[in-house]
Amino acid sequence: MDGDAKVGNFAFVGTEVSAVFDFEMTTISDPLADIGWAEVLWTSPGLFTSHPAAPTVEEFVAQWETLTGIAARHRPWYRAFQSFKMATISLVAGHLFAVGHSDDLRLFDMAYSVRPLTQAALADLGIDEPLDTGPVLARKERALEVRARTKS
């Protein structure tokens, strides 16, 4: 399964999963795509590694291999694939905010992740070229306007 399998999209009763949320883009796919997605999320500050007992990404992958019996091969390729996917989601989010289809400031912030996600993906593919300035970001004035309007 490939999609948005992260802790925040599961509800638990005790240690059992009781509900699953936000799986509109989930598909049956290569299980290694989940490892790529997990590794991208693992490098995002505060998502998985904020707890002192959180395993390292290598420990997580080793446990996943043990539980699934699948060797986590081609990890840089899968990380790049998922980083490009997240960069695309962030680019669309930033555009929706920029053109006024949403006033959700999280979308404004997401646009700033496009460049680092793209650079990380290219690095995983062994490409070390500077990026141009990239997509046009929403004007900061728009964010200030939305902030002022939502405070009142």
mmCIF file with all atom_site columns, C-alpha atoms in Angstrom:
data_model
loop_
_atom_site.group_PDB
_atom_site.id
_atom_site.type_symbol
_atom_site.label_atom_id
_atom_site.label_alt_id
_atom_site.label_comp_id
_atom_site.label_asym_id
_atom_site.label_entity_id
_atom_site.label_seq_id
_atom_site.pdbx_PDB_ins_code
_atom_site.Cartn_x
_atom_site.Cartn_y
_atom_site.Cartn_z
_atom_site.occupancy
_atom_site.B_iso_or_equiv
_atom_site.pdbx_formal_charge
_atom_site.auth_seq_id
_atom_site.auth_comp_id
_atom_site.auth_asym_id
_atom_site.auth_atom_id
_atom_site.pdbx_PDB_model_num
ATOM 1   C CA . MET A 1 1   ? 0.000   0.000   0.000   1.00 0.00 ? 1   MET A CA 1
ATOM 2   C CA . ASP A 1 2   ? 1.327   3.406   -0.907  1.00 0.00 ? 2   ASP A CA 1
ATOM 3   C CA . GLY A 1 3   ? -0.248  6.583   0.357   1.00 0.00 ? 3   GLY A CA 1
ATOM 4   C CA . ASP A 1 4   ? -0.265  8.657   3.480   1.00 0.00 ? 4   ASP A CA 1
ATOM 5   C CA . ALA A 1 5   ? 0.536   5.997   6.047   1.00 0.00 ? 5   ALA A CA 1
ATOM 6   C CA . LYS A 1 6   ? 1.727   8.031   9.005   1.00 0.00 ? 6   LYS A CA 1
ATOM 7   C CA . VAL A 1 7   ? 0.957   7.971   12.693  1.00 0.00 ? 7   VAL A CA 1
ATOM 8   C CA . GLY A 1 8   ? -1.407  10.968  12.540  1.00 0.00 ? 8   GLY A CA 1
ATOM 9   C CA . ASN A 1 9   ? -3.678  9.144   10.103  1.00 0.00 ? 9   ASN A CA 1
ATOM 10  C CA . PHE A 1 10  ? -4.465  6.272   12.450  1.00 0.00 ? 10  PHE A CA 1
ATOM 11  C CA . ALA A 1 11  ? -6.730  6.189   15.508  1.00 0.00 ? 11  ALA A CA 1
ATOM 12  C CA . PHE A 1 12  ? -5.930  3.691   18.220  1.00 0.00 ? 12  PHE A CA 1
ATOM 13  C CA . VAL A 1 13  ? -7.809  1.930   20.985  1.00 0.00 ? 13  VAL A CA 1
ATOM 14  C CA . GLY A 1 14  ? -5.033  0.731   23.222  1.00 0.00 ? 14  GLY A CA 1
ATOM 15  C CA . THR A 1 15  ? -2.450  -0.713  20.848  1.00 0.00 ? 15  THR A CA 1
ATOM 16  C CA . GLU A 1 16  ? -4.940  -1.661  18.105  1.00 0.00 ? 16  GLU A CA 1
ATOM 17  C CA . VAL A 1 17  ? -5.698  0.492   15.056  1.00 0.00 ? 17  VAL A CA 1
ATOM 18  C CA . SER A 1 18  ? -9.393  1.399   15.244  1.00 0.00 ? 18  SER A CA 1
ATOM 19  C CA . ALA A 1 19  ? -9.664  3.776   12.269  1.00 0.00 ? 19  ALA A CA 1
ATOM 20  C CA . VAL A 1 20  ? -7.659  4.983   9.289   1.00 0.00 ? 20  VAL A CA 1
ATOM 21  C CA . PHE A 1 21  ? -7.935  8.532   7.896   1.00 0.00 ? 21  PHE A CA 1
ATOM 22  C CA . ASP A 1 22  ? -6.776  10.475  4.831   1.00 0.00 ? 22  ASP A CA 1
ATOM 23  C CA . PHE A 1 23  ? -6.234  7.592   2.444   1.00 0.00 ? 23  PHE A CA 1
ATOM 24  C CA . GLU A 1 24  ? -7.826  9.095   -0.672  1.00 0.00 ? 24  GLU A CA 1
ATOM 25  C CA . MET A 1 25  ? -4.574  8.677   -2.611  1.00 0.00 ? 25  MET A CA 1
ATOM 26  C CA . THR A 1 26  ? -3.734  5.205   -1.325  1.00 0.00 ? 26  THR A CA 1
ATOM 27  C CA . THR A 1 27  ? -2.980  2.523   -3.885  1.00 0.00 ? 27  THR A CA 1
ATOM 28  C CA . ILE A 1 28  ? -1.783  -1.047  -3.946  1.00 0.00 ? 28  ILE A CA 1
ATOM 29  C CA . SER A 1 29  ? 1.811   -0.668  -5.047  1.00 0.00 ? 29  SER A CA 1
ATOM 30  C CA . ASP A 1 30  ? 5.389   -1.658  -4.526  1.00 0.00 ? 30  ASP A CA 1
ATOM 31  C CA . PRO A 1 31  ? 5.892   -2.021  -0.753  1.00 0.00 ? 31  PRO A CA 1
ATOM 32  C CA . LEU A 1 32  ? 9.286   -0.336  -1.091  1.00 0.00 ? 32  LEU A CA 1
ATOM 33  C CA . ALA A 1 33  ? 7.432   2.895   -1.894  1.00 0.00 ? 33  ALA A CA 1
ATOM 34  C CA . ASP A 1 34  ? 6.328   2.913   1.752   1.00 0.00 ? 34  ASP A CA 1
ATOM 35  C CA . ILE A 1 35  ? 9.951   2.728   2.864   1.00 0.00 ? 35  ILE A CA 1
ATOM 36  C CA . GLY A 1 36  ? 10.796  5.698   0.631   1.00 0.00 ? 36  GLY A CA 1
ATOM 37  C CA . TRP A 1 37  ? 7.846   7.641   2.056   1.00 0.00 ? 37  TRP A CA 1
ATOM 38  C CA . ALA A 1 38  ? 8.795   6.748   5.628   1.00 0.00 ? 38  ALA A CA 1
ATOM 39  C CA . GLU A 1 39  ? 12.389  7.848   5.042   1.00 0.00 ? 39  GLU A CA 1
ATOM 40  C CA . VAL A 1 40  ? 11.247  11.201  3.627   1.00 0.00 ? 40  VAL A CA 1
ATOM 41  C CA . LEU A 1 41  ? 9.001   11.719  6.649   1.00 0.00 ? 41  LEU A CA 1
ATOM 42  C CA . TRP A 1 42  ? 11.762  10.560  9.015   1.00 0.00 ? 42  TRP A CA 1
ATOM 43  C CA . THR A 1 43  ? 13.931  13.446  7.870   1.00 0.00 ? 43  THR A CA 1
ATOM 44  C CA . SER A 1 44  ? 11.132  15.980  8.495   1.00 0.00 ? 44  SER A CA 1
ATOM 45  C CA . PRO A 1 45  ? 11.736  17.609  11.880  1.00 0.00 ? 45  PRO A CA 1
ATOM 46  C CA . GLY A 1 46  ? 9.392   16.539  14.637  1.00 0.00 ? 46  GLY A CA 1
ATOM 47  C CA . LEU A 1 47  ? 7.306   13.982  12.772  1.00 0.00 ? 47  LEU A CA 1
ATOM 48  C CA . PHE A 1 48  ? 8.799   10.702  13.953  1.00 0.00 ? 48  PHE A CA 1
ATOM 49  C CA . THR A 1 49  ? 12.061  11.493  15.644  1.00 0.00 ? 49  THR A CA 1
ATOM 50  C CA . SER A 1 50  ? 10.872  13.969  18.265  1.00 0.00 ? 50  SER A CA 1
ATOM 51  C CA . HIS A 1 51  ? 10.351  11.256  20.893  1.00 0.00 ? 51  HIS A CA 1
ATOM 52  C CA . PRO A 1 52  ? 13.550  10.326  22.741  1.00 0.00 ? 52  PRO A CA 1
ATOM 53  C CA . ALA A 1 53  ? 12.852  6.609   22.248  1.00 0.00 ? 53  ALA A CA 1
ATOM 54  C CA . ALA A 1 54  ? 12.231  6.948   18.505  1.00 0.00 ? 54  ALA A CA 1
ATOM 55  C CA . PRO A 1 55  ? 14.273  4.501   16.469  1.00 0.00 ? 55  PRO A CA 1
ATOM 56  C CA . THR A 1 56  ? 16.713  5.751   13.875  1.00 0.00 ? 56  THR A CA 1
ATOM 57  C CA . VAL A 1 57  ? 15.647  5.361   10.268  1.00 0.00 ? 57  VAL A CA 1
ATOM 58  C CA . GLU A 1 58  ? 18.091  2.455   9.930   1.00 0.00 ? 58  GLU A CA 1
ATOM 59  C CA . GLU A 1 59  ? 16.511  0.724   12.946  1.00 0.00 ? 59  GLU A CA 1
ATOM 60  C CA . PHE A 1 60  ? 13.059  1.321   11.484  1.00 0.00 ? 60  PHE A CA 1
ATOM 61  C CA . VAL A 1 61  ? 14.040  -0.120  8.106   1.00 0.00 ? 61  VAL A CA 1
ATOM 62  C CA . ALA A 1 62  ? 15.672  -3.149  9.749   1.00 0.00 ? 62  ALA A CA 1
ATOM 63  C CA . GLN A 1 63  ? 12.510  -3.806  11.768  1.00 0.00 ? 63  GLN A CA 1
ATOM 64  C CA . TRP A 1 64  ? 10.365  -3.387  8.626   1.00 0.00 ? 64  TRP A CA 1
ATOM 65  C CA . GLU A 1 65  ? 12.557  -5.909  6.794   1.00 0.00 ? 65  GLU A CA 1
ATOM 66  C CA . THR A 1 66  ? 12.232  -8.360  9.671   1.00 0.00 ? 66  THR A CA 1
ATOM 67  C CA . LEU A 1 67  ? 8.454   -7.993  9.880   1.00 0.00 ? 67  LEU A CA 1
ATOM 68  C CA . THR A 1 68  ? 7.789   -8.127  6.126   1.00 0.00 ? 68  THR A CA 1
ATOM 69  C CA . GLY A 1 69  ? 10.568  -10.437 4.962   1.00 0.00 ? 69  GLY A CA 1
ATOM 70  C CA . ILE A 1 70  ? 11.260  -7.958  2.148   1.00 0.00 ? 70  ILE A CA 1
ATOM 71  C CA . ALA A 1 71  ? 14.730  -6.531  1.550   1.00 0.00 ? 71  ALA A CA 1
ATOM 72  C CA . ALA A 1 72  ? 14.631  -2.716  1.409   1.00 0.00 ? 72  ALA A CA 1
ATOM 73  C CA . ARG A 1 73  ? 16.532  -2.362  -1.882  1.00 0.00 ? 73  ARG A CA 1
ATOM 74  C CA . HIS A 1 74  ? 17.046  0.747   -4.014  1.00 0.00 ? 74  HIS A CA 1
ATOM 75  C CA . ARG A 1 75  ? 16.263  3.049   -1.094  1.00 0.00 ? 75  ARG A CA 1
ATOM 76  C CA . PRO A 1 76  ? 17.724  6.213   -2.679  1.00 0.00 ? 76  PRO A CA 1
ATOM 77  C CA . TRP A 1 77  ? 15.475  5.755   -5.735  1.00 0.00 ? 77  TRP A CA 1
ATOM 78  C CA . TYR A 1 78  ? 12.370  5.293   -3.582  1.00 0.00 ? 78  TYR A CA 1
ATOM 79  C CA . ARG A 1 79  ? 13.272  8.306   -1.420  1.00 0.00 ? 79  ARG A CA 1
ATOM 80  C CA . ALA A 1 80  ? 13.677  10.388  -4.567  1.00 0.00 ? 80  ALA A CA 1
ATOM 81  C CA . PHE A 1 81  ? 10.342  9.158   -5.935  1.00 0.00 ? 81  PHE A CA 1
ATOM 82  C CA . GLN A 1 82  ? 8.526   10.111  -2.740  1.00 0.00 ? 82  GLN A CA 1
ATOM 83  C CA . SER A 1 83  ? 10.387  13.424  -2.387  1.00 0.00 ? 83  SER A CA 1
ATOM 84  C CA . PHE A 1 84  ? 9.309   14.388  -5.902  1.00 0.00 ? 84  PHE A CA 1
ATOM 85  C CA . LYS A 1 85  ? 5.739   13.364  -5.038  1.00 0.00 ? 85  LYS A CA 1
ATOM 86  C CA . MET A 1 86  ? 5.767   15.517  -1.885  1.00 0.00 ? 86  MET A CA 1
ATOM 87  C CA . ALA A 1 87  ? 7.327   18.426  -3.791  1.00 0.00 ? 87  ALA A CA 1
ATOM 88  C CA . THR A 1 88  ? 4.490   18.215  -6.310  1.00 0.00 ? 88  THR A CA 1
ATOM 89  C CA . ILE A 1 89  ? 1.850   18.166  -3.560  1.00 0.00 ? 89  ILE A CA 1
ATOM 90  C CA . SER A 1 90  ? 3.541   21.174  -1.940  1.00 0.00 ? 90  SER A CA 1
ATOM 91  C CA . LEU A 1 91  ? 3.752   23.029  -5.251  1.00 0.00 ? 91  LEU A CA 1
ATOM 92  C CA . VAL A 1 92  ? 0.027   22.574  -5.873  1.00 0.00 ? 92  VAL A CA 1
ATOM 93  C CA . ALA A 1 93  ? -0.742  23.618  -2.287  1.00 0.00 ? 93  ALA A CA 1
ATOM 94  C CA . GLY A 1 94  ? 1.300   26.799  -2.650  1.00 0.00 ? 94  GLY A CA 1
ATOM 95  C CA . HIS A 1 95  ? -0.403  27.597  -5.952  1.00 0.00 ? 95  HIS A CA 1
ATOM 96  C CA . LEU A 1 96  ? -3.877  27.154  -4.431  1.00 0.00 ? 96  LEU A CA 1
ATOM 97  C CA . PHE A 1 97  ? -2.959  29.655  -1.734  1.00 0.00 ? 97  PHE A CA 1
ATOM 98  C CA . ALA A 1 98  ? -1.257  32.066  -4.143  1.00 0.00 ? 98  ALA A CA 1
ATOM 99  C CA . VAL A 1 99  ? -4.241  32.334  -6.482  1.00 0.00 ? 99  VAL A CA 1
ATOM 100 C CA . GLY A 1 100 ? -6.769  32.645  -3.660  1.00 0.00 ? 100 GLY A CA 1
ATOM 101 C CA . HIS A 1 101 ? -8.444  29.238  -3.801  1.00 0.00 ? 101 HIS A CA 1
ATOM 102 C CA . SER A 1 102 ? -7.546  28.700  -0.153  1.00 0.00 ? 102 SER A CA 1
ATOM 103 C CA . ASP A 1 103 ? -6.733  30.869  2.828   1.00 0.00 ? 103 ASP A CA 1
ATOM 104 C CA . ASP A 1 104 ? -5.096  27.980  4.680   1.00 0.00 ? 104 ASP A CA 1
ATOM 105 C CA . LEU A 1 105 ? -1.701  29.338  5.731   1.00 0.00 ? 105 LEU A CA 1
ATOM 106 C CA . ARG A 1 106 ? -0.305  25.806  5.894   1.00 0.00 ? 106 ARG A CA 1
ATOM 107 C CA . LEU A 1 107 ? -0.479  25.785  2.086   1.00 0.00 ? 107 LEU A CA 1
ATOM 108 C CA . PHE A 1 108 ? 1.575   28.995  1.984   1.00 0.00 ? 108 PHE A CA 1
ATOM 109 C CA . ASP A 1 109 ? 4.205   27.333  4.179   1.00 0.00 ? 109 ASP A CA 1
ATOM 110 C CA . MET A 1 110 ? 4.185   24.116  2.124   1.00 0.00 ? 110 MET A CA 1
ATOM 111 C CA . ALA A 1 111 ? 5.356   25.995  -0.967  1.00 0.00 ? 111 ALA A CA 1
ATOM 112 C CA . TYR A 1 112 ? 8.682   26.638  0.759   1.00 0.00 ? 112 TYR A CA 1
ATOM 113 C CA . SER A 1 113 ? 9.369   22.896  0.928   1.00 0.00 ? 113 SER A CA 1
ATOM 114 C CA . VAL A 1 114 ? 9.356   22.439  -2.877  1.00 0.00 ? 114 VAL A CA 1
ATOM 115 C CA . ARG A 1 115 ? 12.983  23.440  -3.360  1.00 0.00 ? 115 ARG A CA 1
ATOM 116 C CA . PRO A 1 116 ? 14.534  21.394  -0.502  1.00 0.00 ? 116 PRO A CA 1
ATOM 117 C CA . LEU A 1 117 ? 12.433  18.344  -1.386  1.00 0.00 ? 117 LEU A CA 1
ATOM 118 C CA . THR A 1 118 ? 13.502  18.609  -5.029  1.00 0.00 ? 118 THR A CA 1
ATOM 119 C CA . GLN A 1 119 ? 17.157  19.043  -4.043  1.00 0.00 ? 119 GLN A CA 1
ATOM 120 C CA . ALA A 1 120 ? 16.948  16.019  -1.723  1.00 0.00 ? 120 ALA A CA 1
ATOM 121 C CA . ALA A 1 121 ? 15.407  13.924  -4.502  1.00 0.00 ? 121 ALA A CA 1
ATOM 122 C CA . LEU A 1 122 ? 18.076  14.935  -6.995  1.00 0.00 ? 122 LEU A CA 1
ATOM 123 C CA . ALA A 1 123 ? 20.819  14.215  -4.438  1.00 0.00 ? 123 ALA A CA 1
ATOM 124 C CA . ASP A 1 124 ? 19.387  10.724  -3.883  1.00 0.00 ? 124 ASP A CA 1
ATOM 125 C CA . LEU A 1 125 ? 19.670  10.204  -7.649  1.00 0.00 ? 125 LEU A CA 1
ATOM 126 C CA . GLY A 1 126 ? 23.284  11.391  -7.625  1.00 0.00 ? 126 GLY A CA 1
ATOM 127 C CA . ILE A 1 127 ? 22.519  14.717  -9.303  1.00 0.00 ? 127 ILE A CA 1
ATOM 128 C CA . ASP A 1 128 ? 24.340  17.659  -7.779  1.00 0.00 ? 128 ASP A CA 1
ATOM 129 C CA . GLU A 1 129 ? 23.299  20.615  -9.901  1.00 0.00 ? 129 GLU A CA 1
ATOM 130 C CA . PRO A 1 130 ? 22.106  23.953  -8.605  1.00 0.00 ? 130 PRO A CA 1
ATOM 131 C CA . LEU A 1 131 ? 18.397  24.618  -9.024  1.00 0.00 ? 131 LEU A CA 1
ATOM 132 C CA . ASP A 1 132 ? 17.052  27.791  -10.526 1.00 0.00 ? 132 ASP A CA 1
ATOM 133 C CA . THR A 1 133 ? 14.793  29.936  -8.372  1.00 0.00 ? 133 THR A CA 1
ATOM 134 C CA . GLY A 1 134 ? 11.949  27.508  -8.925  1.00 0.00 ? 134 GLY A CA 1
ATOM 135 C CA . PRO A 1 135 ? 8.250   28.175  -8.843  1.00 0.00 ? 135 PRO A CA 1
ATOM 136 C CA . VAL A 1 136 ? 6.804   31.508  -7.953  1.00 0.00 ? 136 VAL A CA 1
ATOM 137 C CA . LEU A 1 137 ? 5.803   31.537  -4.310  1.00 0.00 ? 137 LEU A CA 1
ATOM 138 C CA . ALA A 1 138 ? 2.739   33.265  -2.937  1.00 0.00 ? 138 ALA A CA 1
ATOM 139 C CA . ARG A 1 139 ? 3.358   36.905  -2.130  1.00 0.00 ? 139 ARG A CA 1
ATOM 140 C CA . LYS A 1 140 ? 4.122   37.485  1.538   1.00 0.00 ? 140 LYS A CA 1
ATOM 141 C CA . GLU A 1 141 ? 1.571   40.308  1.420   1.00 0.00 ? 141 GLU A CA 1
ATOM 142 C CA . ARG A 1 142 ? -1.157  37.719  0.710   1.00 0.00 ? 142 ARG A CA 1
ATOM 143 C CA . ALA A 1 143 ? -0.135  35.729  3.781   1.00 0.00 ? 143 ALA A CA 1
ATOM 144 C CA . LEU A 1 144 ? -0.152  38.898  5.900   1.00 0.00 ? 144 LEU A CA 1
ATOM 145 C CA . GLU A 1 145 ? -3.595  39.807  4.553   1.00 0.00 ? 145 GLU A CA 1
ATOM 146 C CA . VAL A 1 146 ? -4.967  36.345  5.389   1.00 0.00 ? 146 VAL A CA 1
ATOM 147 C CA . ARG A 1 147 ? -3.394  36.452  8.857   1.00 0.00 ? 147 ARG A CA 1
ATOM 148 C CA . ALA A 1 148 ? -4.930  39.888  9.551   1.00 0.00 ? 148 ALA A CA 1
ATOM 149 C CA . ARG A 1 149 ? -8.352  38.770  8.328   1.00 0.00 ? 149 ARG A CA 1
ATOM 150 C CA . THR A 1 150 ? -8.374  35.549  10.355  1.00 0.00 ? 150 THR A CA 1
ATOM 151 C CA . LYS A 1 151 ? -7.305  37.266  13.599  1.00 0.00 ? 151 LYS A CA 1
ATOM 152 C CA . SER A 1 152 ? -10.436 39.414  13.704  1.00 0.00 ? 152 SER A CA 1
#
